[in-house]
Short mmCIF file of C-alpha atoms in Angstrom, two decimals:
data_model
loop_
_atom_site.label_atom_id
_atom_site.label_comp_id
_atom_site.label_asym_id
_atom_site.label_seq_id
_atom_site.Cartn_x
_atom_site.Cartn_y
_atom_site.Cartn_z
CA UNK L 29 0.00 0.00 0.00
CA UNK L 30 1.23 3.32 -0.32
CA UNK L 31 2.18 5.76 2.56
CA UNK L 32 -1.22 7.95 1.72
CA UNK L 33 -3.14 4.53 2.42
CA UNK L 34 -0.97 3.81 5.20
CA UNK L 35 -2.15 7.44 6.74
CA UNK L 36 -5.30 6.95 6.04
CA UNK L 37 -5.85 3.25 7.81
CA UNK L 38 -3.67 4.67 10.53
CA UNK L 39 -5.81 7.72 11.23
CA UNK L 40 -9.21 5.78 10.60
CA UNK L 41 -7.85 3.35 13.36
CA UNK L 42 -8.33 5.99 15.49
CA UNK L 43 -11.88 5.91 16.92
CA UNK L 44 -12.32 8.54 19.29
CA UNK L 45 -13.57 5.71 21.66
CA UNK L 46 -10.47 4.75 24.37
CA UNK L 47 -11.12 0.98 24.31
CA UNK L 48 -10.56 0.80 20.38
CA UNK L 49 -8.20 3.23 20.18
CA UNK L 50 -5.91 0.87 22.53
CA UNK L 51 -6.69 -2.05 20.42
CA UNK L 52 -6.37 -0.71 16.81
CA UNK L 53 -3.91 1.69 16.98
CA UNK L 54 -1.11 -0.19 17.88
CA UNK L 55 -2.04 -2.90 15.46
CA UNK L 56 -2.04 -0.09 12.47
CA UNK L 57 1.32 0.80 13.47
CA UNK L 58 3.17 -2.20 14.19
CA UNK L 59 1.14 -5.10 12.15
CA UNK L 60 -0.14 -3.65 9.35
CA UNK L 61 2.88 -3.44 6.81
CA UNK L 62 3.37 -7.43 7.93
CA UNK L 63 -0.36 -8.10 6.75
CA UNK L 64 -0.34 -10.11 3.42
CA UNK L 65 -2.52 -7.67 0.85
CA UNK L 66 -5.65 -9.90 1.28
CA UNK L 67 -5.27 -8.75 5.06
CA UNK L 68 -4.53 -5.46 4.68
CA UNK L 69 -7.78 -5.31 2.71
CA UNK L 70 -9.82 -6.87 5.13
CA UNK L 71 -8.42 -4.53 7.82
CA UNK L 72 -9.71 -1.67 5.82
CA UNK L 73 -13.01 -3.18 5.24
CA UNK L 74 -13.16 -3.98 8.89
CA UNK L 75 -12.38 -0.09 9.82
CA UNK L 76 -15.65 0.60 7.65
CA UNK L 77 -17.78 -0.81 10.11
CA UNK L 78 -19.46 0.86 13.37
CA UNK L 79 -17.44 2.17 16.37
CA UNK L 80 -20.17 0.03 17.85
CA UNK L 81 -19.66 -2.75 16.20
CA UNK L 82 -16.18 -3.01 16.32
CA UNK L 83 -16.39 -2.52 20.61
CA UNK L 84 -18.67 -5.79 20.76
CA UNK L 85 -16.77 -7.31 18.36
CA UNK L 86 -13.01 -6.40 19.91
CA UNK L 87 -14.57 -7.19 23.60
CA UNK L 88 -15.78 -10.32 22.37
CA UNK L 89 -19.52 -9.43 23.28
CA UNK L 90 -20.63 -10.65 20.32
CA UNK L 91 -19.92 -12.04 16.62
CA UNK L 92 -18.68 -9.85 13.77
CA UNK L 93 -22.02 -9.89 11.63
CA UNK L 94 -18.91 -11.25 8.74
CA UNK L 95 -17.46 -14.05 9.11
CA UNK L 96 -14.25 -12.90 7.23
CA UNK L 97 -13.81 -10.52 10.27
CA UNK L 98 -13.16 -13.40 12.98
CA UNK L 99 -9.39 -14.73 12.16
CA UNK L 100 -8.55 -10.45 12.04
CA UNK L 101 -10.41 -9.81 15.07
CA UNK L 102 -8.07 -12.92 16.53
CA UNK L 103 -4.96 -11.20 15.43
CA UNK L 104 -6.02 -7.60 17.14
CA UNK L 105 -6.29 -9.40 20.63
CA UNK L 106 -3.36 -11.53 20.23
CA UNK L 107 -1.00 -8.74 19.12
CA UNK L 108 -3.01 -6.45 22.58
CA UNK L 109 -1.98 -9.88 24.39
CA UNK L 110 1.48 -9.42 23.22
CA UNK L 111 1.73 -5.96 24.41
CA UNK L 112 0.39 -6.44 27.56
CA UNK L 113 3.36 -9.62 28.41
CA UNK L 114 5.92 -7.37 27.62
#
């Protein structure tokens, strides 16, 4: 993706809501480049969806409505897991 793309995903990571913001902005900045294409797709697709959404989603309240959204969702928490061990 280009560094104008890159911008953009990193400033629609930001959500204005605290709980997201801890989750998604870190993973914009230090996973995203390492996302195959197909990925980095779905991670913008994802983005498009409801603040929300995303919050039940990201706190596990609930499903993602797509099922394409589930192994992503898994790689948010585990990189937040990550983080938090160190």
């Amino acid at each position: 993706m280009t560094d104008l793309n890159r911008q953009k995903i990193f400033w629609h990571s930001r959500r204005g809501m605290l709980e997201l913001d801890l989750l998604l902005v870190p993973f914009a900045t230090e996973v995203f480049d390492s996302l195959s294409n197909e990925e980095q797709l779905l991670y913008q697709d994802f983005l498009a969806s409801e603040d929300q959404d995303l919050y039940q989603w990201l706190l596990q309240l609930s499903e993602p409505s797509e099922v394409r959204f589930k192994p992503l969702i898994a790689k948010i928490l585990a990189h937040n897991e990550d983080r938090d061990s160190i």
